[in-house]
mmCIF file with all atom_site columns, C-alpha atoms in Angstrom:
data_model
loop_
_atom_site.group_PDB
_atom_site.id
_atom_site.type_symbol
_atom_site.label_atom_id
_atom_site.label_alt_id
_atom_site.label_comp_id
_atom_site.label_asym_id
_atom_site.label_entity_id
_atom_site.label_seq_id
_atom_site.pdbx_PDB_ins_code
_atom_site.Cartn_x
_atom_site.Cartn_y
_atom_site.Cartn_z
_atom_site.occupancy
_atom_site.B_iso_or_equiv
_atom_site.pdbx_formal_charge
_atom_site.auth_seq_id
_atom_site.auth_comp_id
_atom_site.auth_asym_id
_atom_site.auth_atom_id
_atom_site.pdbx_PDB_model_num
ATOM 1   C CA . UNK A 1 1   ? -22.492 4.795   42.617 1.00 0.00 ? 668 UNK A CA 1
ATOM 2   C CA . UNK A 1 2   ? -23.024 1.402   43.519 1.00 0.00 ? 669 UNK A CA 1
ATOM 3   C CA . UNK A 1 3   ? -19.851 0.062   41.664 1.00 0.00 ? 670 UNK A CA 1
ATOM 4   C CA . UNK A 1 4   ? -17.530 2.325   42.352 1.00 0.00 ? 671 UNK A CA 1
ATOM 5   C CA . UNK A 1 5   ? -17.830 1.503   45.651 1.00 0.00 ? 672 UNK A CA 1
ATOM 6   C CA . UNK A 1 6   ? -16.958 -1.836  45.240 1.00 0.00 ? 673 UNK A CA 1
ATOM 7   C CA . UNK A 1 7   ? -14.391 -1.108  43.426 1.00 0.00 ? 674 UNK A CA 1
ATOM 8   C CA . UNK A 1 8   ? -13.615 1.774   46.235 1.00 0.00 ? 675 UNK A CA 1
ATOM 9   C CA . UNK A 1 9   ? -13.547 -1.313  48.987 1.00 0.00 ? 676 UNK A CA 1
ATOM 10  C CA . UNK A 1 10  ? -11.611 -4.113  47.227 1.00 0.00 ? 677 UNK A CA 1
ATOM 11  C CA . UNK A 1 11  ? -9.307  -0.985  46.587 1.00 0.00 ? 678 UNK A CA 1
ATOM 12  C CA . UNK A 1 12  ? -9.299  -0.466  49.751 1.00 0.00 ? 679 UNK A CA 1
ATOM 13  C CA . UNK A 1 13  ? -7.990  -4.150  51.282 1.00 0.00 ? 680 UNK A CA 1
ATOM 14  C CA . UNK A 1 14  ? -5.129  -4.494  47.831 1.00 0.00 ? 681 UNK A CA 1
ATOM 15  C CA . UNK A 1 15  ? -3.508  -2.045  49.809 1.00 0.00 ? 682 UNK A CA 1
ATOM 16  C CA . UNK A 1 16  ? -4.428  -2.715  53.301 1.00 0.00 ? 683 UNK A CA 1
ATOM 17  C CA . UNK A 1 17  ? -2.592  -6.425  51.690 1.00 0.00 ? 684 UNK A CA 1
ATOM 18  C CA . UNK A 1 18  ? 0.446   -4.987  50.304 1.00 0.00 ? 685 UNK A CA 1
ATOM 19  C CA . UNK A 1 19  ? 0.495   -2.400  53.528 1.00 0.00 ? 686 UNK A CA 1
ATOM 20  C CA . UNK A 1 20  ? 1.195   -5.550  55.076 1.00 0.00 ? 687 UNK A CA 1
ATOM 21  C CA . UNK A 1 21  ? 3.703   -8.122  52.976 1.00 0.00 ? 688 UNK A CA 1
ATOM 22  C CA . UNK A 1 22  ? 5.684   -4.444  52.714 1.00 0.00 ? 689 UNK A CA 1
ATOM 23  C CA . UNK A 1 23  ? 5.847   -4.295  56.376 1.00 0.00 ? 690 UNK A CA 1
ATOM 24  C CA . UNK A 1 24  ? 8.644   -6.271  56.942 1.00 0.00 ? 691 UNK A CA 1
ATOM 25  C CA . UNK A 1 25  ? 10.840  -4.829  55.116 1.00 0.00 ? 692 UNK A CA 1
ATOM 26  C CA . UNK A 1 26  ? 10.364  -1.620  56.298 1.00 0.00 ? 693 UNK A CA 1
ATOM 27  C CA . UNK A 1 27  ? 10.713  -1.586  60.298 1.00 0.00 ? 694 UNK A CA 1
ATOM 28  C CA . UNK A 1 28  ? 13.942  -3.117  60.411 1.00 0.00 ? 695 UNK A CA 1
ATOM 29  C CA . UNK A 1 29  ? 13.828  -3.834  63.810 1.00 0.00 ? 696 UNK A CA 1
ATOM 30  C CA . UNK A 1 30  ? 10.644  -5.201  65.583 1.00 0.00 ? 697 UNK A CA 1
ATOM 31  C CA . UNK A 1 31  ? 11.279  -6.799  68.332 1.00 0.00 ? 698 UNK A CA 1
ATOM 32  C CA . UNK A 1 32  ? 8.828   -9.457  69.126 1.00 0.00 ? 699 UNK A CA 1
ATOM 33  C CA . UNK A 1 33  ? 8.801   -9.863  64.391 1.00 0.00 ? 700 UNK A CA 1
ATOM 34  C CA . UNK A 1 34  ? 4.603   -9.417  64.408 1.00 0.00 ? 701 UNK A CA 1
ATOM 35  C CA . UNK A 1 35  ? 5.343   -7.985  61.512 1.00 0.00 ? 702 UNK A CA 1
ATOM 36  C CA . UNK A 1 36  ? 6.968   -10.719 59.799 1.00 0.00 ? 703 UNK A CA 1
ATOM 37  C CA . UNK A 1 37  ? 4.205   -13.287 61.484 1.00 0.00 ? 704 UNK A CA 1
ATOM 38  C CA . UNK A 1 38  ? 1.840   -11.504 60.367 1.00 0.00 ? 705 UNK A CA 1
ATOM 39  C CA . UNK A 1 39  ? 2.352   -11.079 56.481 1.00 0.00 ? 706 UNK A CA 1
ATOM 40  C CA . UNK A 1 40  ? 3.655   -14.521 56.335 1.00 0.00 ? 707 UNK A CA 1
ATOM 41  C CA . UNK A 1 41  ? -0.378  -15.228 57.498 1.00 0.00 ? 708 UNK A CA 1
ATOM 42  C CA . UNK A 1 42  ? -1.813  -13.385 55.297 1.00 0.00 ? 709 UNK A CA 1
ATOM 43  C CA . UNK A 1 43  ? 0.563   -15.457 53.128 1.00 0.00 ? 710 UNK A CA 1
ATOM 44  C CA . UNK A 1 44  ? -0.950  -18.829 54.407 1.00 0.00 ? 711 UNK A CA 1
ATOM 45  C CA . UNK A 1 45  ? -4.321  -17.433 54.286 1.00 0.00 ? 712 UNK A CA 1
ATOM 46  C CA . UNK A 1 46  ? -3.996  -16.866 50.426 1.00 0.00 ? 713 UNK A CA 1
ATOM 47  C CA . UNK A 1 47  ? -3.791  -20.308 49.929 1.00 0.00 ? 714 UNK A CA 1
ATOM 48  C CA . UNK A 1 48  ? -6.755  -20.971 52.593 1.00 0.00 ? 715 UNK A CA 1
ATOM 49  C CA . UNK A 1 49  ? -4.639  -22.541 55.263 1.00 0.00 ? 716 UNK A CA 1
ATOM 50  C CA . UNK A 1 50  ? -5.940  -19.958 57.806 1.00 0.00 ? 717 UNK A CA 1
ATOM 51  C CA . UNK A 1 51  ? -5.970  -20.958 61.511 1.00 0.00 ? 718 UNK A CA 1
ATOM 52  C CA . UNK A 1 52  ? -8.959  -22.616 62.550 1.00 0.00 ? 719 UNK A CA 1
ATOM 53  C CA . UNK A 1 53  ? -10.830 -21.699 65.398 1.00 0.00 ? 720 UNK A CA 1
ATOM 54  C CA . UNK A 1 54  ? -8.938  -23.241 68.828 1.00 0.00 ? 721 UNK A CA 1
ATOM 55  C CA . UNK A 1 55  ? -6.790  -24.224 66.586 1.00 0.00 ? 722 UNK A CA 1
ATOM 56  C CA . UNK A 1 56  ? -2.781  -23.012 68.662 1.00 0.00 ? 723 UNK A CA 1
ATOM 57  C CA . UNK A 1 57  ? -0.600  -21.370 67.633 1.00 0.00 ? 724 UNK A CA 1
ATOM 58  C CA . UNK A 1 58  ? 1.994   -24.414 67.720 1.00 0.00 ? 725 UNK A CA 1
ATOM 59  C CA . UNK A 1 59  ? -0.280  -26.633 66.324 1.00 0.00 ? 726 UNK A CA 1
ATOM 60  C CA . UNK A 1 60  ? -1.089  -24.251 63.379 1.00 0.00 ? 727 UNK A CA 1
ATOM 61  C CA . UNK A 1 61  ? 1.904   -23.962 62.636 1.00 0.00 ? 728 UNK A CA 1
ATOM 62  C CA . UNK A 1 62  ? 2.902   -28.132 62.722 1.00 0.00 ? 729 UNK A CA 1
ATOM 63  C CA . UNK A 1 63  ? -0.021  -28.872 60.928 1.00 0.00 ? 730 UNK A CA 1
ATOM 64  C CA . UNK A 1 64  ? 0.985   -25.938 57.260 1.00 0.00 ? 731 UNK A CA 1
ATOM 65  C CA . UNK A 1 65  ? 4.416   -27.881 58.221 1.00 0.00 ? 732 UNK A CA 1
ATOM 66  C CA . UNK A 1 66  ? 4.527   -30.380 55.068 1.00 0.00 ? 733 UNK A CA 1
ATOM 67  C CA . UNK A 1 67  ? 3.768   -26.889 53.140 1.00 0.00 ? 734 UNK A CA 1
ATOM 68  C CA . UNK A 1 68  ? 5.960   -24.059 54.297 1.00 0.00 ? 735 UNK A CA 1
ATOM 69  C CA . UNK A 1 69  ? 8.385   -25.209 57.454 1.00 0.00 ? 736 UNK A CA 1
ATOM 70  C CA . UNK A 1 70  ? 9.957   -21.980 57.357 1.00 0.00 ? 737 UNK A CA 1
ATOM 71  C CA . UNK A 1 71  ? 6.844   -20.825 59.217 1.00 0.00 ? 738 UNK A CA 1
ATOM 72  C CA . UNK A 1 72  ? 7.385   -23.598 62.428 1.00 0.00 ? 739 UNK A CA 1
ATOM 73  C CA . UNK A 1 73  ? 10.917  -21.789 62.865 1.00 0.00 ? 740 UNK A CA 1
ATOM 74  C CA . UNK A 1 74  ? 9.015   -18.269 62.451 1.00 0.00 ? 741 UNK A CA 1
ATOM 75  C CA . UNK A 1 75  ? 5.788   -18.815 64.449 1.00 0.00 ? 742 UNK A CA 1
ATOM 76  C CA . UNK A 1 76  ? 8.361   -20.522 67.659 1.00 0.00 ? 743 UNK A CA 1
ATOM 77  C CA . UNK A 1 77  ? 10.720  -17.003 67.400 1.00 0.00 ? 744 UNK A CA 1
ATOM 78  C CA . UNK A 1 78  ? 7.790   -15.321 67.807 1.00 0.00 ? 745 UNK A CA 1
ATOM 79  C CA . UNK A 1 79  ? 5.835   -16.509 70.568 1.00 0.00 ? 746 UNK A CA 1
ATOM 80  C CA . UNK A 1 80  ? 9.211   -16.825 72.635 1.00 0.00 ? 747 UNK A CA 1
ATOM 81  C CA . UNK A 1 81  ? 9.236   -13.251 71.696 1.00 0.00 ? 748 UNK A CA 1
ATOM 82  C CA . UNK A 1 82  ? 6.009   -12.385 73.196 1.00 0.00 ? 749 UNK A CA 1
ATOM 83  C CA . UNK A 1 83  ? 5.560   -14.686 76.303 1.00 0.00 ? 750 UNK A CA 1
ATOM 84  C CA . UNK A 1 84  ? 9.411   -11.804 77.308 1.00 0.00 ? 751 UNK A CA 1
ATOM 85  C CA . UNK A 1 85  ? 12.070  -16.304 76.683 1.00 0.00 ? 752 UNK A CA 1
ATOM 86  C CA . UNK A 1 86  ? 13.603  -13.446 74.019 1.00 0.00 ? 753 UNK A CA 1
ATOM 87  C CA . UNK A 1 87  ? 14.275  -11.256 72.489 1.00 0.00 ? 754 UNK A CA 1
ATOM 88  C CA . UNK A 1 88  ? 13.401  -11.817 68.271 1.00 0.00 ? 755 UNK A CA 1
ATOM 89  C CA . UNK A 1 89  ? 16.467  -11.392 65.528 1.00 0.00 ? 756 UNK A CA 1
ATOM 90  C CA . UNK A 1 90  ? 14.876  -8.882  63.085 1.00 0.00 ? 757 UNK A CA 1
ATOM 91  C CA . UNK A 1 91  ? 16.371  -9.915  60.508 1.00 0.00 ? 758 UNK A CA 1
ATOM 92  C CA . UNK A 1 92  ? 16.650  -14.072 60.266 1.00 0.00 ? 759 UNK A CA 1
ATOM 93  C CA . UNK A 1 93  ? 12.093  -13.628 61.633 1.00 0.00 ? 760 UNK A CA 1
ATOM 94  C CA . UNK A 1 94  ? 12.424  -11.437 57.655 1.00 0.00 ? 761 UNK A CA 1
ATOM 95  C CA . UNK A 1 95  ? 14.584  -14.348 56.135 1.00 0.00 ? 762 UNK A CA 1
ATOM 96  C CA . UNK A 1 96  ? 11.769  -16.931 57.833 1.00 0.00 ? 763 UNK A CA 1
ATOM 97  C CA . UNK A 1 97  ? 9.341   -15.281 55.784 1.00 0.00 ? 764 UNK A CA 1
ATOM 98  C CA . UNK A 1 98  ? 10.779  -13.970 52.419 1.00 0.00 ? 765 UNK A CA 1
ATOM 99  C CA . UNK A 1 99  ? 11.482  -18.804 52.919 1.00 0.00 ? 766 UNK A CA 1
ATOM 100 C CA . UNK A 1 100 ? 7.767   -19.261 54.085 1.00 0.00 ? 767 UNK A CA 1
ATOM 101 C CA . UNK A 1 101 ? 7.167   -17.199 50.633 1.00 0.00 ? 768 UNK A CA 1
ATOM 102 C CA . UNK A 1 102 ? 9.189   -18.988 49.260 1.00 0.00 ? 769 UNK A CA 1
ATOM 103 C CA . UNK A 1 103 ? 7.796   -21.971 50.450 1.00 0.00 ? 770 UNK A CA 1
ATOM 104 C CA . UNK A 1 104 ? 4.004   -21.228 49.306 1.00 0.00 ? 771 UNK A CA 1
ATOM 105 C CA . UNK A 1 105 ? 5.346   -21.173 46.479 1.00 0.00 ? 772 UNK A CA 1
ATOM 106 C CA . UNK A 1 106 ? 5.271   -24.657 45.259 1.00 0.00 ? 773 UNK A CA 1
ATOM 107 C CA . UNK A 1 107 ? 1.288   -24.485 45.429 1.00 0.00 ? 774 UNK A CA 1
ATOM 108 C CA . UNK A 1 108 ? -0.120  -24.428 41.649 1.00 0.00 ? 775 UNK A CA 1
ATOM 109 C CA . UNK A 1 109 ? -0.570  -20.592 39.294 1.00 0.00 ? 776 UNK A CA 1
ATOM 110 C CA . UNK A 1 110 ? -4.477  -20.859 39.894 1.00 0.00 ? 777 UNK A CA 1
ATOM 111 C CA . UNK A 1 111 ? -5.044  -20.638 43.679 1.00 0.00 ? 778 UNK A CA 1
ATOM 112 C CA . UNK A 1 112 ? -1.943  -18.301 44.339 1.00 0.00 ? 779 UNK A CA 1
ATOM 113 C CA . UNK A 1 113 ? -3.258  -15.749 41.837 1.00 0.00 ? 780 UNK A CA 1
ATOM 114 C CA . UNK A 1 114 ? -6.372  -16.148 42.898 1.00 0.00 ? 781 UNK A CA 1
ATOM 115 C CA . UNK A 1 115 ? -5.247  -15.366 46.601 1.00 0.00 ? 782 UNK A CA 1
ATOM 116 C CA . UNK A 1 116 ? -3.167  -12.644 45.706 1.00 0.00 ? 783 UNK A CA 1
ATOM 117 C CA . UNK A 1 117 ? -6.107  -10.997 43.963 1.00 0.00 ? 784 UNK A CA 1
ATOM 118 C CA . UNK A 1 118 ? -8.334  -11.285 46.734 1.00 0.00 ? 785 UNK A CA 1
ATOM 119 C CA . UNK A 1 119 ? -8.630  -8.410  48.511 1.00 0.00 ? 786 UNK A CA 1
ATOM 120 C CA . UNK A 1 120 ? -9.916  -9.203  52.183 1.00 0.00 ? 787 UNK A CA 1
ATOM 121 C CA . UNK A 1 121 ? -8.061  -12.972 52.768 1.00 0.00 ? 788 UNK A CA 1
ATOM 122 C CA . UNK A 1 122 ? -6.049  -11.235 55.492 1.00 0.00 ? 789 UNK A CA 1
ATOM 123 C CA . UNK A 1 123 ? -8.537  -10.232 57.135 1.00 0.00 ? 790 UNK A CA 1
ATOM 124 C CA . UNK A 1 124 ? -9.633  -13.807 58.468 1.00 0.00 ? 791 UNK A CA 1
ATOM 125 C CA . UNK A 1 125 ? -6.234  -14.114 60.034 1.00 0.00 ? 792 UNK A CA 1
ATOM 126 C CA . UNK A 1 126 ? -6.473  -14.986 63.493 1.00 0.00 ? 793 UNK A CA 1
#
């Protein structure tokens, strides 16, 4: 019973993870780029590149700029939309999120595989 419960818990985490990754493609009209931003943050979390306690979104984007340069621009567009400076172009933000995904492929295969198989890494995203 305990093994089945643990398997169900892990499967639930993977389903949520899959949903959070697929959402930007399913909901093209996202005026605040919230879904593309969340998917990119999840991918960064898989590799241990989480935003630290007290770290601003901008500081986090600058810290991971070497690994994912497109993330800085996505963060900038997202924050501009959230704080009312402009509405984010959903297509452009989805493109940036895909670029972040591509940029993170430069990591070694083992950390990327472990991150992909980690069902609850997304739960640590801030």
